[in-house]
Tab-separated table of C-alpha atoms in Angstrom:
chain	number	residue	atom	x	y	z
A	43	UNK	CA	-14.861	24.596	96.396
A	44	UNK	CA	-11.149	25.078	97.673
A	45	UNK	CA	-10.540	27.495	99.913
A	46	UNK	CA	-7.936	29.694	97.958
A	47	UNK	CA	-10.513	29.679	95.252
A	48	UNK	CA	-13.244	31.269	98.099
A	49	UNK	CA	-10.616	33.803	98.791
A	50	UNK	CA	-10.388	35.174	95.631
A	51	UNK	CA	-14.101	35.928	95.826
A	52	UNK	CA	-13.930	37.552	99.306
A	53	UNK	CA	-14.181	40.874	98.104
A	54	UNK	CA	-16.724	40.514	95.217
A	55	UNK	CA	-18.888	38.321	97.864
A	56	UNK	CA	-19.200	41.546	100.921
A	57	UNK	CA	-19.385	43.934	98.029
A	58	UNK	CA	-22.531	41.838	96.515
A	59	UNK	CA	-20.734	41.260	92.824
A	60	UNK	CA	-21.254	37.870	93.213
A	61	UNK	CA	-24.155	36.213	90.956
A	62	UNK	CA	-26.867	34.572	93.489
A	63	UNK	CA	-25.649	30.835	93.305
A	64	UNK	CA	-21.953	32.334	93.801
A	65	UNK	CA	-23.214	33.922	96.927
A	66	UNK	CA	-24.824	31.109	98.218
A	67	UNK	CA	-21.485	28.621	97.466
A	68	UNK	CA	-20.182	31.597	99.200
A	69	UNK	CA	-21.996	31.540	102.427
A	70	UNK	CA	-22.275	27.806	102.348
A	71	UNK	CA	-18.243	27.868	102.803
A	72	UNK	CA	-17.844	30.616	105.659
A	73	UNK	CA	-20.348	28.460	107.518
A	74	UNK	CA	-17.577	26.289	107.912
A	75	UNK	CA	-14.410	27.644	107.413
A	76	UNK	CA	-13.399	30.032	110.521
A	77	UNK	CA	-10.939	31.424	108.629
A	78	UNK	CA	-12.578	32.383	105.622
A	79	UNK	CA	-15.305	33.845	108.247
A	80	UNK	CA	-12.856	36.001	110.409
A	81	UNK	CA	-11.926	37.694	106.994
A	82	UNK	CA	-15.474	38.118	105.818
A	83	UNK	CA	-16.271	39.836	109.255
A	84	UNK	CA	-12.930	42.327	108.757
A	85	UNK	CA	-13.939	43.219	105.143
A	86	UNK	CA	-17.504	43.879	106.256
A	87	UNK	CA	-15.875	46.073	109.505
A	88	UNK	CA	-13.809	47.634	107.218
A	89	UNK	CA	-16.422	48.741	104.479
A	90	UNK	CA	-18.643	49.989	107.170
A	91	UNK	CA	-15.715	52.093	109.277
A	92	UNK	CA	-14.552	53.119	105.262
A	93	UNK	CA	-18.579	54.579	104.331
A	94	UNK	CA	-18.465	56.492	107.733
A	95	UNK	CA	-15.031	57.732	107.579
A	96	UNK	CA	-15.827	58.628	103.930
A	97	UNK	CA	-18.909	60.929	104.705
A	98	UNK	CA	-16.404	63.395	106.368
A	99	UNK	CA	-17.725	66.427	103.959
A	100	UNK	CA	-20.669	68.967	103.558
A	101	UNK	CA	-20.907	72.129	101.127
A	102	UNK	CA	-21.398	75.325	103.457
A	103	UNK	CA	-25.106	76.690	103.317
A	104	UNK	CA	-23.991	79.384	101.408
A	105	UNK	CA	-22.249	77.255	98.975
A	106	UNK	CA	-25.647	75.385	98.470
A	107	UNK	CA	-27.773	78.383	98.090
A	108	UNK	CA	-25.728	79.770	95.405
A	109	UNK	CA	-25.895	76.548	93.666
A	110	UNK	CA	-29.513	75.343	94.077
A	111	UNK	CA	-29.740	79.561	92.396
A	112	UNK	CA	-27.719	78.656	89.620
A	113	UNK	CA	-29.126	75.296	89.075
A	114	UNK	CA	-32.894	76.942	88.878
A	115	UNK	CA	-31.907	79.880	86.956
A	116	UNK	CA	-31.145	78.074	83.200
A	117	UNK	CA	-34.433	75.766	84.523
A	118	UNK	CA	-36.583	78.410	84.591
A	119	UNK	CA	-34.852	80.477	81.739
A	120	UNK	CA	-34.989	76.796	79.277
A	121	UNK	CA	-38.704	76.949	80.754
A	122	UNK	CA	-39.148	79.884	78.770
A	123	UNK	CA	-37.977	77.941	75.216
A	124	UNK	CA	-41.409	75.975	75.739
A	125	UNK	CA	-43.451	79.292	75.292
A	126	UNK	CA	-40.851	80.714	73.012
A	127	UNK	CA	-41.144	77.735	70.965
A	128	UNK	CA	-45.158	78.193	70.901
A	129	UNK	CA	-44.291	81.621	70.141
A	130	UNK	CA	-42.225	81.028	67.066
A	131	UNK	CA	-44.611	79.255	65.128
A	132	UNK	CA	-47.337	81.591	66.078
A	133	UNK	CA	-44.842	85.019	64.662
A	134	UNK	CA	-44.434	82.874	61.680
A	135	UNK	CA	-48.035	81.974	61.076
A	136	UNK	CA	-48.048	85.756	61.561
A	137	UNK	CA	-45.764	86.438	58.657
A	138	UNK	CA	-47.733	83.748	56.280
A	139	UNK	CA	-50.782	85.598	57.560
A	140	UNK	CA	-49.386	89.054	56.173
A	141	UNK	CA	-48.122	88.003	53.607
A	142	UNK	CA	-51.400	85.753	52.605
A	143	UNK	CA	-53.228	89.381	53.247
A	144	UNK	CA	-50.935	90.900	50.674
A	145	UNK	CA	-51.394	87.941	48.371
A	146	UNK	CA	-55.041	88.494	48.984
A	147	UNK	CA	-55.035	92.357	48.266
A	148	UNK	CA	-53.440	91.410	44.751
A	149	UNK	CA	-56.330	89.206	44.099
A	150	UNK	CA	-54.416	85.891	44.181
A	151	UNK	CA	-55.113	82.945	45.447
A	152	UNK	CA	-58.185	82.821	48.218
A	153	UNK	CA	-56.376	79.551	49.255
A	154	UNK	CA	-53.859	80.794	50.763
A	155	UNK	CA	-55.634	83.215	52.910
A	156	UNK	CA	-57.733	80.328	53.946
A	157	UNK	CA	-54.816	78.665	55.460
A	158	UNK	CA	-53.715	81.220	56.921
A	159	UNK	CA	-56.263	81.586	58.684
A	160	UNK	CA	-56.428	77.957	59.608
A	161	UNK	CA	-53.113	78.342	60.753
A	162	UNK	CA	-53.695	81.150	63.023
A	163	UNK	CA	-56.670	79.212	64.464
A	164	UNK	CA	-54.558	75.554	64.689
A	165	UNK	CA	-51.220	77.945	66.841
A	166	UNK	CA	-53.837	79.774	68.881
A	167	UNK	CA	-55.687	76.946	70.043
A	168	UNK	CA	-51.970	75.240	70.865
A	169	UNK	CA	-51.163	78.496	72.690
A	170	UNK	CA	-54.708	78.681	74.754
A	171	UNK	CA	-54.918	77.244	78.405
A	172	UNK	CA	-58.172	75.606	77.488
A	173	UNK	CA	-57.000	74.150	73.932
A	174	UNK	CA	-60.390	71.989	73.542
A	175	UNK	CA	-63.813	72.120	74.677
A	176	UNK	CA	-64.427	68.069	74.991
A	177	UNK	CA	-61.123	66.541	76.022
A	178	UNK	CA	-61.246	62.838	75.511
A	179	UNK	CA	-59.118	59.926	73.471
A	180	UNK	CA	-62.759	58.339	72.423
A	181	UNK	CA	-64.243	59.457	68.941
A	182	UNK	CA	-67.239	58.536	70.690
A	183	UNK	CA	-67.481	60.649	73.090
A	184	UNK	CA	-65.811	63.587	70.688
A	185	UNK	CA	-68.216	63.459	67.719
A	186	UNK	CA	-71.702	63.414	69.864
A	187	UNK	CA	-70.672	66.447	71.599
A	188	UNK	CA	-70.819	68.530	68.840
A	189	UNK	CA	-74.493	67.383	67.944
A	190	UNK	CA	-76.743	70.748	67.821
A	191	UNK	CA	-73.536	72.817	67.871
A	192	UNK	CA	-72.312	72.781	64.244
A	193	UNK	CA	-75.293	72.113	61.359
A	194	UNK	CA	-73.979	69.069	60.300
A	195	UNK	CA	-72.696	65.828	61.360
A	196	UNK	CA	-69.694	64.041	60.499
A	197	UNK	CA	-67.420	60.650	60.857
A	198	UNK	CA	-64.324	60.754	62.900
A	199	UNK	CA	-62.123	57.439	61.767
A	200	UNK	CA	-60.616	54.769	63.889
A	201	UNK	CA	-57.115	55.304	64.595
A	202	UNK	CA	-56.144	51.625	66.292
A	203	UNK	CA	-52.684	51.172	64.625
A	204	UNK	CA	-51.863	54.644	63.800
A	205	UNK	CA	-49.798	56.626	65.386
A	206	UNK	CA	-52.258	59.433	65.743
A	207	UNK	CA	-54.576	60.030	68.984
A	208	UNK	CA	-57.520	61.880	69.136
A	209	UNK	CA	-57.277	64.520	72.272
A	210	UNK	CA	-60.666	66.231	71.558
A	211	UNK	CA	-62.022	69.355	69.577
A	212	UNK	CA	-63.852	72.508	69.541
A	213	UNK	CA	-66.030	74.477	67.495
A	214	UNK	CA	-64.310	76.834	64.802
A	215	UNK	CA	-65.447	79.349	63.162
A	216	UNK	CA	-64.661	80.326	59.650
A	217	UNK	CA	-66.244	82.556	57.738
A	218	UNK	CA	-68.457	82.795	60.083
A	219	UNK	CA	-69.732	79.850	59.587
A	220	UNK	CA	-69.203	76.977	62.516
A	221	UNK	CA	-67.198	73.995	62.194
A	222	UNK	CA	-65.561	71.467	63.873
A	223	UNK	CA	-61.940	72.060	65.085
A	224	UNK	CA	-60.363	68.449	66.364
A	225	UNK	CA	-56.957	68.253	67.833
A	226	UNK	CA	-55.010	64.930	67.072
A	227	UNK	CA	-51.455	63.945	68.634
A	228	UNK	CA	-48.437	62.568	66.727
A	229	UNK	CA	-45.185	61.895	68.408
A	230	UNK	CA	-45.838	65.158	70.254
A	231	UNK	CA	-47.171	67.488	67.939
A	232	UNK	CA	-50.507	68.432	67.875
A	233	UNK	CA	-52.277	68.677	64.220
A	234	UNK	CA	-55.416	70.113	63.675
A	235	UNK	CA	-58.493	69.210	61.474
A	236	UNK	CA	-60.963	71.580	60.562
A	237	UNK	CA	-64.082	70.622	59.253
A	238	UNK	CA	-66.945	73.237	57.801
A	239	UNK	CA	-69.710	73.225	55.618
A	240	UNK	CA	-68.311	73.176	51.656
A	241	UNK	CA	-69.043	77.039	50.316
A	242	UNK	CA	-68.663	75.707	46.589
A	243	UNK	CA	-65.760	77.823	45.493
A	244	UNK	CA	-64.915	76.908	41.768
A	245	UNK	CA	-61.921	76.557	42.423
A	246	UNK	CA	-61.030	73.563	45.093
A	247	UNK	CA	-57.488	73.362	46.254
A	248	UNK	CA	-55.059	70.769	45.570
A	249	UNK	CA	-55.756	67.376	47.771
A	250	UNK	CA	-51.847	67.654	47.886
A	251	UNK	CA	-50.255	68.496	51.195
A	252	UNK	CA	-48.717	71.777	50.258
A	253	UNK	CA	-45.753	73.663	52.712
A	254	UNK	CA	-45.875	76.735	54.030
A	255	UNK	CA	-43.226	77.943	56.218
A	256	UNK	CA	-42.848	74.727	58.095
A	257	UNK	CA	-46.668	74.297	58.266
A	258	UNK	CA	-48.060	71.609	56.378
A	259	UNK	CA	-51.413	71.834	54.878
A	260	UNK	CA	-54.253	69.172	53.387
A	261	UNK	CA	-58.003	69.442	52.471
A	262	UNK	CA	-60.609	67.943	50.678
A	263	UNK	CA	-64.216	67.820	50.115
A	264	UNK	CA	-66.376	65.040	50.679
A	265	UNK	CA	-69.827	64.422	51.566
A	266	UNK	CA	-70.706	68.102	50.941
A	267	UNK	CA	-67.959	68.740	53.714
A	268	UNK	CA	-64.590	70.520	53.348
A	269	UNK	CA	-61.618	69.194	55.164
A	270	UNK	CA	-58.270	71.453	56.537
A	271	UNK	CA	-55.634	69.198	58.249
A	272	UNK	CA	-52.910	71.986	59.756
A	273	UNK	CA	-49.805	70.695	61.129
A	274	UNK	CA	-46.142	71.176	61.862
A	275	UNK	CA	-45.543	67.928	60.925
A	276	UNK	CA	-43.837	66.576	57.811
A	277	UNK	CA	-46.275	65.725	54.490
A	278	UNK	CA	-46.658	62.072	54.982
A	279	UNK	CA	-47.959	62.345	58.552
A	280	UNK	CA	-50.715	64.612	57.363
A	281	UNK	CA	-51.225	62.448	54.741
A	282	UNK	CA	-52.018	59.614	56.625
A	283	UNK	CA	-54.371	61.475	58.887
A	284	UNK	CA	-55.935	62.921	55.629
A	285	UNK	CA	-56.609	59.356	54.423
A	286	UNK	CA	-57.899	57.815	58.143
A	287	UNK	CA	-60.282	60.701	57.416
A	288	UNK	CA	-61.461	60.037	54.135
A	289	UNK	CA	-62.072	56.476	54.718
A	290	UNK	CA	-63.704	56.885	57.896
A	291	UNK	CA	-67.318	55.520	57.804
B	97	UNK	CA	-61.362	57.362	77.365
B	98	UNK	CA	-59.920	59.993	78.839
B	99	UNK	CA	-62.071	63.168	80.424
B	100	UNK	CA	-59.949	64.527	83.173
B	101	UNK	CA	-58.440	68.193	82.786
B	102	UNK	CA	-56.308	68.759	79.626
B	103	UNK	CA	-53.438	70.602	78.235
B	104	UNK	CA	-51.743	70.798	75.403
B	105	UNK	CA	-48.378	69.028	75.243
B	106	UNK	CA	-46.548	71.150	73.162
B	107	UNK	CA	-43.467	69.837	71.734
B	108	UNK	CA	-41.673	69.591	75.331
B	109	UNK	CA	-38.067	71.642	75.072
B	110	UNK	CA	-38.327	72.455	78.477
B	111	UNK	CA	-37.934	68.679	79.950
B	112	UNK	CA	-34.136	68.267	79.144
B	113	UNK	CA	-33.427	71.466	81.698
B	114	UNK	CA	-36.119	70.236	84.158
B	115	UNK	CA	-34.666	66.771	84.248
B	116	UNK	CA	-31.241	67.857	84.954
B	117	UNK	CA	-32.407	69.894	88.026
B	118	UNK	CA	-33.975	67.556	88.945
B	119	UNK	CA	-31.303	64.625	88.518
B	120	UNK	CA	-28.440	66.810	89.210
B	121	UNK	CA	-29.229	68.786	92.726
B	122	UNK	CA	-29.930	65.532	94.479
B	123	UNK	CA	-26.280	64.511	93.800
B	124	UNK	CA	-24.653	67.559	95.363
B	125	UNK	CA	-24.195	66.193	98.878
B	126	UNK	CA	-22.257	63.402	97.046
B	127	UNK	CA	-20.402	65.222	94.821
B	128	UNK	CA	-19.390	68.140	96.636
B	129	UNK	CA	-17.852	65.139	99.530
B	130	UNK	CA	-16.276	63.892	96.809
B	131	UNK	CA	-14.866	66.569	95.583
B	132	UNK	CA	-13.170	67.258	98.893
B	133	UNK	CA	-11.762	64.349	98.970
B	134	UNK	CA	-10.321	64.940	95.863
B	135	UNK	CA	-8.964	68.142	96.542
B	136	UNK	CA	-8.572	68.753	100.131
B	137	UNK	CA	-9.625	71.930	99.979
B	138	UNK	CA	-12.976	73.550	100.534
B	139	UNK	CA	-12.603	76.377	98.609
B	140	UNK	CA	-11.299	74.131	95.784
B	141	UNK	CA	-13.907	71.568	96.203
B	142	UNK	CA	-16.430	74.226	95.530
B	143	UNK	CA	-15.042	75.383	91.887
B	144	UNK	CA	-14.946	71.525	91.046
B	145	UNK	CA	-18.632	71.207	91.916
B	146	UNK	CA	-19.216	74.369	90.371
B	147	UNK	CA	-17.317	73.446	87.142
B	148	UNK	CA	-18.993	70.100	87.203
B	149	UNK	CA	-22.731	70.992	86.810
B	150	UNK	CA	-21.570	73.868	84.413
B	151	UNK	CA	-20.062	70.862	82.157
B	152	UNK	CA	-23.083	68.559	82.540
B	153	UNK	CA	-25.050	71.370	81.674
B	154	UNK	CA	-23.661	71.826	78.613
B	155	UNK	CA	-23.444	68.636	77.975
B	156	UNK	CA	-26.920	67.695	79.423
B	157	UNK	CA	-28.216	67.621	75.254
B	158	UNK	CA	-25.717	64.744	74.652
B	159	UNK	CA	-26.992	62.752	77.746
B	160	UNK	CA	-28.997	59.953	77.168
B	161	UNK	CA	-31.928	59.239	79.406
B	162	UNK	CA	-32.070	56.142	80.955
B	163	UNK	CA	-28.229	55.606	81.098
B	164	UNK	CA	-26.838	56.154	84.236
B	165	UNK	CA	-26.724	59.883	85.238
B	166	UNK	CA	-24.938	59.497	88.862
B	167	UNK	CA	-21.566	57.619	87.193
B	168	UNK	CA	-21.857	60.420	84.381
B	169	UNK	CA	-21.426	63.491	86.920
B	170	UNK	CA	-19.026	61.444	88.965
B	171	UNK	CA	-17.076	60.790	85.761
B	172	UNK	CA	-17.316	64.809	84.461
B	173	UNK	CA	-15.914	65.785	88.030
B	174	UNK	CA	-13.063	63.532	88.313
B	175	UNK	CA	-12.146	64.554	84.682
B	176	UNK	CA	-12.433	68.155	85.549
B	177	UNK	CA	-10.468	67.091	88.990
B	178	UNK	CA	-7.758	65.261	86.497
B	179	UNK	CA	-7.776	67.892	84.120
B	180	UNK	CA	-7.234	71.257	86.743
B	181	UNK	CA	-4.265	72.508	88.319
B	182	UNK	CA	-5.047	70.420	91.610
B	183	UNK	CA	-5.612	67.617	89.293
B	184	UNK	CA	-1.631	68.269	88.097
B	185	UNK	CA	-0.728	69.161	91.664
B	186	UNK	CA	-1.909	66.021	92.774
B	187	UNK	CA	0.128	62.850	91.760
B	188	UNK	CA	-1.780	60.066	90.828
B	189	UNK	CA	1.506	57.718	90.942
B	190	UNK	CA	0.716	56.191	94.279
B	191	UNK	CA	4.122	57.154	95.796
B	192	UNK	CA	2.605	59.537	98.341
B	193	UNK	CA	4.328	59.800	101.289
B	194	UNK	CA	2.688	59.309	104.573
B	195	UNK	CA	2.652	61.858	107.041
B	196	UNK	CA	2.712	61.320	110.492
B	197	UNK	CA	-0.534	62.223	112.125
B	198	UNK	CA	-0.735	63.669	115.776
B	199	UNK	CA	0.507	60.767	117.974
B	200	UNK	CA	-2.577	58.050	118.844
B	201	UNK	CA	-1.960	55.039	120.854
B	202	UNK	CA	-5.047	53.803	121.604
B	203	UNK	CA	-6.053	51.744	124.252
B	204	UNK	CA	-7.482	48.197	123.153
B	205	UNK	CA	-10.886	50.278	124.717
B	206	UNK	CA	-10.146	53.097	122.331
B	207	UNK	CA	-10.339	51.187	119.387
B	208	UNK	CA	-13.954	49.942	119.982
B	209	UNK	CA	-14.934	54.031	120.136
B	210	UNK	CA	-16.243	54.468	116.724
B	211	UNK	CA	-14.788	57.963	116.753
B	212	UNK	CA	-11.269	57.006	116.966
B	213	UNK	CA	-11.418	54.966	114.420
B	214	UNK	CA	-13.437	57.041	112.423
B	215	UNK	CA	-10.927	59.611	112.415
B	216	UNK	CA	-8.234	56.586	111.904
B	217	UNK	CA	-9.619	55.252	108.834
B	218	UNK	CA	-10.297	59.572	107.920
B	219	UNK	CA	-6.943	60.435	108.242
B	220	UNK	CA	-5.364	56.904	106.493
B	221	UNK	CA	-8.093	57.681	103.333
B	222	UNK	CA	-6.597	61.054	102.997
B	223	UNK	CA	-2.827	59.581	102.707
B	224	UNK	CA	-4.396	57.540	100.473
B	225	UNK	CA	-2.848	58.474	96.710
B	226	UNK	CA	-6.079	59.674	95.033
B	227	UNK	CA	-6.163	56.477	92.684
B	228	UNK	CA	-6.829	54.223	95.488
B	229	UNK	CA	-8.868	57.197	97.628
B	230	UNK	CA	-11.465	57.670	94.880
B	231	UNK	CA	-12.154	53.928	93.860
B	232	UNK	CA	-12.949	53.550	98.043
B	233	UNK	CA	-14.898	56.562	97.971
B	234	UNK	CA	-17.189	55.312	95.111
B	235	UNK	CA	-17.146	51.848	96.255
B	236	UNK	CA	-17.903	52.331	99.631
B	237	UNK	CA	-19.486	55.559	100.056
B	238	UNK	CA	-21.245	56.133	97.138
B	239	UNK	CA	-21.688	52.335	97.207
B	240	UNK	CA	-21.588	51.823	93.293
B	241	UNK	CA	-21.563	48.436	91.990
B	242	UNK	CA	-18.031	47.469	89.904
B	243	UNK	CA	-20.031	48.720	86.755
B	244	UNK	CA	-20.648	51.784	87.720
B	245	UNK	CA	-17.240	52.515	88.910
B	246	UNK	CA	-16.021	51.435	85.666
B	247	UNK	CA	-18.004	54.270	84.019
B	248	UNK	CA	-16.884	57.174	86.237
B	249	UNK	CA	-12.952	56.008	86.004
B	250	UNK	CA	-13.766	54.871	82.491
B	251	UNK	CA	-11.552	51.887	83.117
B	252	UNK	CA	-12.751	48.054	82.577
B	253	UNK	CA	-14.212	46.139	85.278
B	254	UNK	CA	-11.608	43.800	85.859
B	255	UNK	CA	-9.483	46.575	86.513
B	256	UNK	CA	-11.861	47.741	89.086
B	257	UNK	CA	-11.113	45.118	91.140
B	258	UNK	CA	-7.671	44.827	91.214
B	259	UNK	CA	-7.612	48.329	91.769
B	260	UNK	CA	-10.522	47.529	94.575
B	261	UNK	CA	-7.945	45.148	96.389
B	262	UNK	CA	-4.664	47.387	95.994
B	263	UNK	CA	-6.318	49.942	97.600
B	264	UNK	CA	-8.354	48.349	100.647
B	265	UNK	CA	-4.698	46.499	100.698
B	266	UNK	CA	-3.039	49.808	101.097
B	267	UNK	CA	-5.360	51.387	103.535
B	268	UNK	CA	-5.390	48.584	105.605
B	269	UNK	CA	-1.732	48.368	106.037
B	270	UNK	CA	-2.191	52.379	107.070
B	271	UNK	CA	-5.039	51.591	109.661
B	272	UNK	CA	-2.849	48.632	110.738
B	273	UNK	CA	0.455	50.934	111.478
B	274	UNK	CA	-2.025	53.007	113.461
B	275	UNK	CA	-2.813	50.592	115.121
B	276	UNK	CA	0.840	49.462	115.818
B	277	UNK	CA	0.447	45.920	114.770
B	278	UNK	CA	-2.131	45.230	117.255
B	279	UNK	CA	-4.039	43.744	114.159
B	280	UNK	CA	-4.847	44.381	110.763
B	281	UNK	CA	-7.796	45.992	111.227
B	282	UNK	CA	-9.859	45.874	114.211
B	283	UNK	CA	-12.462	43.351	114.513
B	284	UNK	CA	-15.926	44.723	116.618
C-alpha cells in the first residue's frame, strides 16, 4: 500500500478504528517505513501527554457529598413506588372488598364476595416476606408437598412453551376450609390459583374471566374441585393459565 | 428446580431509579473534569454537573437500556454546556485568541520532565476553542471510540475525524510554539 494512502490512516490506526486486517497492513508498513514510524511514535506521545494533561480536574469533597445525597435521595424515594405500587392494588382490593361486603349485605351475588376475598388473599401473599411455603419452578416438587396438608389431591399442568412459571404455593384457607394457593409468574406479575374443595353452590360462576378493578378473575369446577385464577393481568393471560389447568392430567 | 430462598418479584418500578444510581455516580469523576474543561470554572462546572444528572433524571424513563449510557450523559452535559450562558459566552467559532502563558523556555532536559509538558499540553488544551478541546477530551481522555463521540456531539462519524485531525493539528501547532520550533511535538 502507498505510503500517502498509510498516512491517511495514521490517526484511525493509534486510535484503534482500524478493522483487524487494516491494522495489521498497518503495522506491516511502519515496520519498514521510518517515516511513517517516527509519526506513529509522535501520535502515540501525543495521545498519552493529551489523556494526562486532560485529567487536570476533580469535584471538591463537598461537591461529591452533596451529589452522591442527591443522587440517593429520588433512589430511595422511587424505592418507595415498589411498595407503593404493592400498596395500590392492595387499597383497591380493599375498596372491591367493601364494596363486595355491601353487595353482600344486599343479598347479591356470593360471587363477588368470593373474589374478593381471593383477591385479598392473592395481594397479601404478594405483599408477605415469605410469599410461599414450597418455593420451587418444578410441579413436582410443588404438588407432593401439599400431600396430607389439604384433603385432596390435584394435577398441576406442564407449562414448557408457555409463558407462565410455576414459583411455588401455599395452603389457603377459605371458608375455612384448606386449599391450595399456587403462585405462577408472567412477564413479571405474579397470578394466583386457588384451588378448594367444590361446596356445591347452585349457582356456579361464569367460566368467563370477569374484571374487577384491574383484577382479573377465572374459575371452574372440575373433578369435584373448584378453581380461582386471580391476577392483575389482562383476560387472555388468565385464560391461558385457566386452560393449562383444565387440561392438565 | 429451584429451592433456594424466595421473594416475590413484584412488578419492579424501582429498577429504572436504581439503575441510574448506579450507572450515573460512577461517571461523575468524568463528567465533572469535563465539565471544567468546558467551563473553566469550578463553581460553574458544578451547576453543569448538577444540571446534568437533574436532566438525565428526568429523562432516565426515555433511556433505553442497553444503549450506551456514558455518550448519553456526555451528550446531555455538553447540550446543557451549549445551551447556558457559558455555553453563549463561550465561542465555538474556533477564532480564540491565544494568550500568552507565563514565559517557559525549556531546556531540551525540561522537555523530557513529564510535568512540564504536562502543564504544556494543559495550558495549549485550554486555548484550545472548545470544538476542538472537547472532541480531545472524549477521544483521549475519556478514550471513546469515533462512535461514541459521534453520539455525544451528535455529529456523523466522518465528521469525527476530520474534526479529530483539525484539532490534534491545532494543538500541536500550540505545543510546537511552546516549544519554539524545537519540534513539533516532543518525541520521548
Amino acid at each position: 500500500m502507498a505510503c500517502e494512502l498509510m498516512r491517511g490512516k495514521l490517526d484511525a490506526y493509534v486510535d484503534g478504528e482500524l478493522s483487524p486486517s487494516e491494522a495489521r497492513q498497518f503495522a506491516s508498513h511502519i515496520r519498514e517505513c521510518p517515516a511513517c514510524a517516527a509519526d506513529s511514535v509522535e501520535r502515540v506521545h501525543m495521545k498519552r501527554a493529551i489523556s494526562v494533561a486532560g485529567k487536570a480536574y476533580e469535584p471538591s469533597t463537598e461537591f461529591r457529598r452533596k451529589m452522591v445525597g442527591d443522587l440517593t435521595k429520588p433512589h430511595r424515594e422511587r424505592r418507595s413506588w415498589g411498595w407503593t405500587l404493592v400498596l395500590i392494588p392492595a387499597v383497591l382490593v380493599l375498596i372491591i372488598s367493601v364494596g363486595t361486603m355491601l353487595f353482600m349485605n344486599r343479598g347479591h351475588n356470593q360471587h363477588e364476595r368470593m373474589f374478593g376475598e381471593l383477591a385479598d388473599m392473592h395481594v397479601m401473599t404478594l405483599a408477605s416476606t415469605s410469599p410461599v411455603d414450597v418455593v420451587s419452578t418444578d410441579r413436582h416438587t410443588v404438588k407432593p408437598w401439599f400431600e396430607g396438608k389439604i384433603p385432596f389431591s390435584f394435577n398441576l399442568p406442564e407449562l414448557q412453551g408457555s409463558d407462565f412459571t410455576l414459583l411455588g404455593g401455599k395452603v389457603a384457607y377459605l371458608g375455612q376450609s384448606p386449599g391450595a394457593q399456587l403462585i405462577y409468574r408472567i412477564r413479571k406479575h405474579q397470578v394466583s390459583v386457588f384451588i378448594f374443595q367444590e361446596r356445591g353452590e347452585s349457582n356456579a360462576p361464569s367460566s368467563q374471566p370477569l374484571s374487577r378493578l384491574s383484577f382479573t378473575f377465572e374459575t371452574w369446577s372440575k373433578n369435584g374441585l373448584r378453581y380461582y385464577v386471580v391476577g392483575d393481568i389482562p383476560a387472555s393471560d388468565v385464560e391461558s393459565l385457566s386452560n393449562l389447568f383444565r387440561n392438565a392430567g | 428446580m429451584q429451592t433456594a430462598s424466595y421473594a416475590i418479584e413484584v412488578p419492579d418500578q424501582s429498577s429504572p431509579a436504581t439503575t441510574f444510581a448506579e450507572l450515573a455516580l460512577p461517571l461523575f469523576d468524568q463528567l465533572y473534569n469535563f465539565a471544567h474543561w468546558l467551563t473553566q470554572d469550578r463553581s460553574e462546572a458544578e451547576d453543569l454537573v448538577q444540571e446534568t444528572y437533574a436532566k438525565a433524571l428526568r429523562g432516565f424513563a426515555g433511556f433505553k437500556i442497553g444503549t450506551n449510557f456514558r455518550a448519553w450523559m456526555f451528550r446531555i452535559l455538553r447540550n446543557a454546556f451549549l445551551t447556558s450562558r457559558t455555553g453563549v459566552k463561550v465561542s465555538s467559532s474556533g477564532e480564540e485568541e491565544l494568550d500568552e502563558i507565563a514565559s517557559i523556555d525549556p531546556t531540551p532536559e525540561d522537555l523530557l520532565i513529564q510535568g512540564v509538558e504536562r502543564d504544556i499540553v494543559r495550558q495549549a488544551l485550554t486555548e484550545l476553542p472548545i470544538a476542538s478541546r472537547e472532541i480531545l477530551l472524549l477521544c483521549e481522555v475519556e478514550e471513546m471510540k469515533y462512535e461514541e463521540i459521534a453520539q455525544v456531539l451528535q455529529i456523523p462519524i466522518g465528521t469525527v475525524m476530520s474534526r479529530l485531525y483539525r484539532a490534534r493539528q491545532a494543538l500541536r501547532n500550540r505545543v510546537s510554539e511552546r516549544f519554539k520550533g524545537k519540534a513539533a511535538w516532543p518525541v520521548s
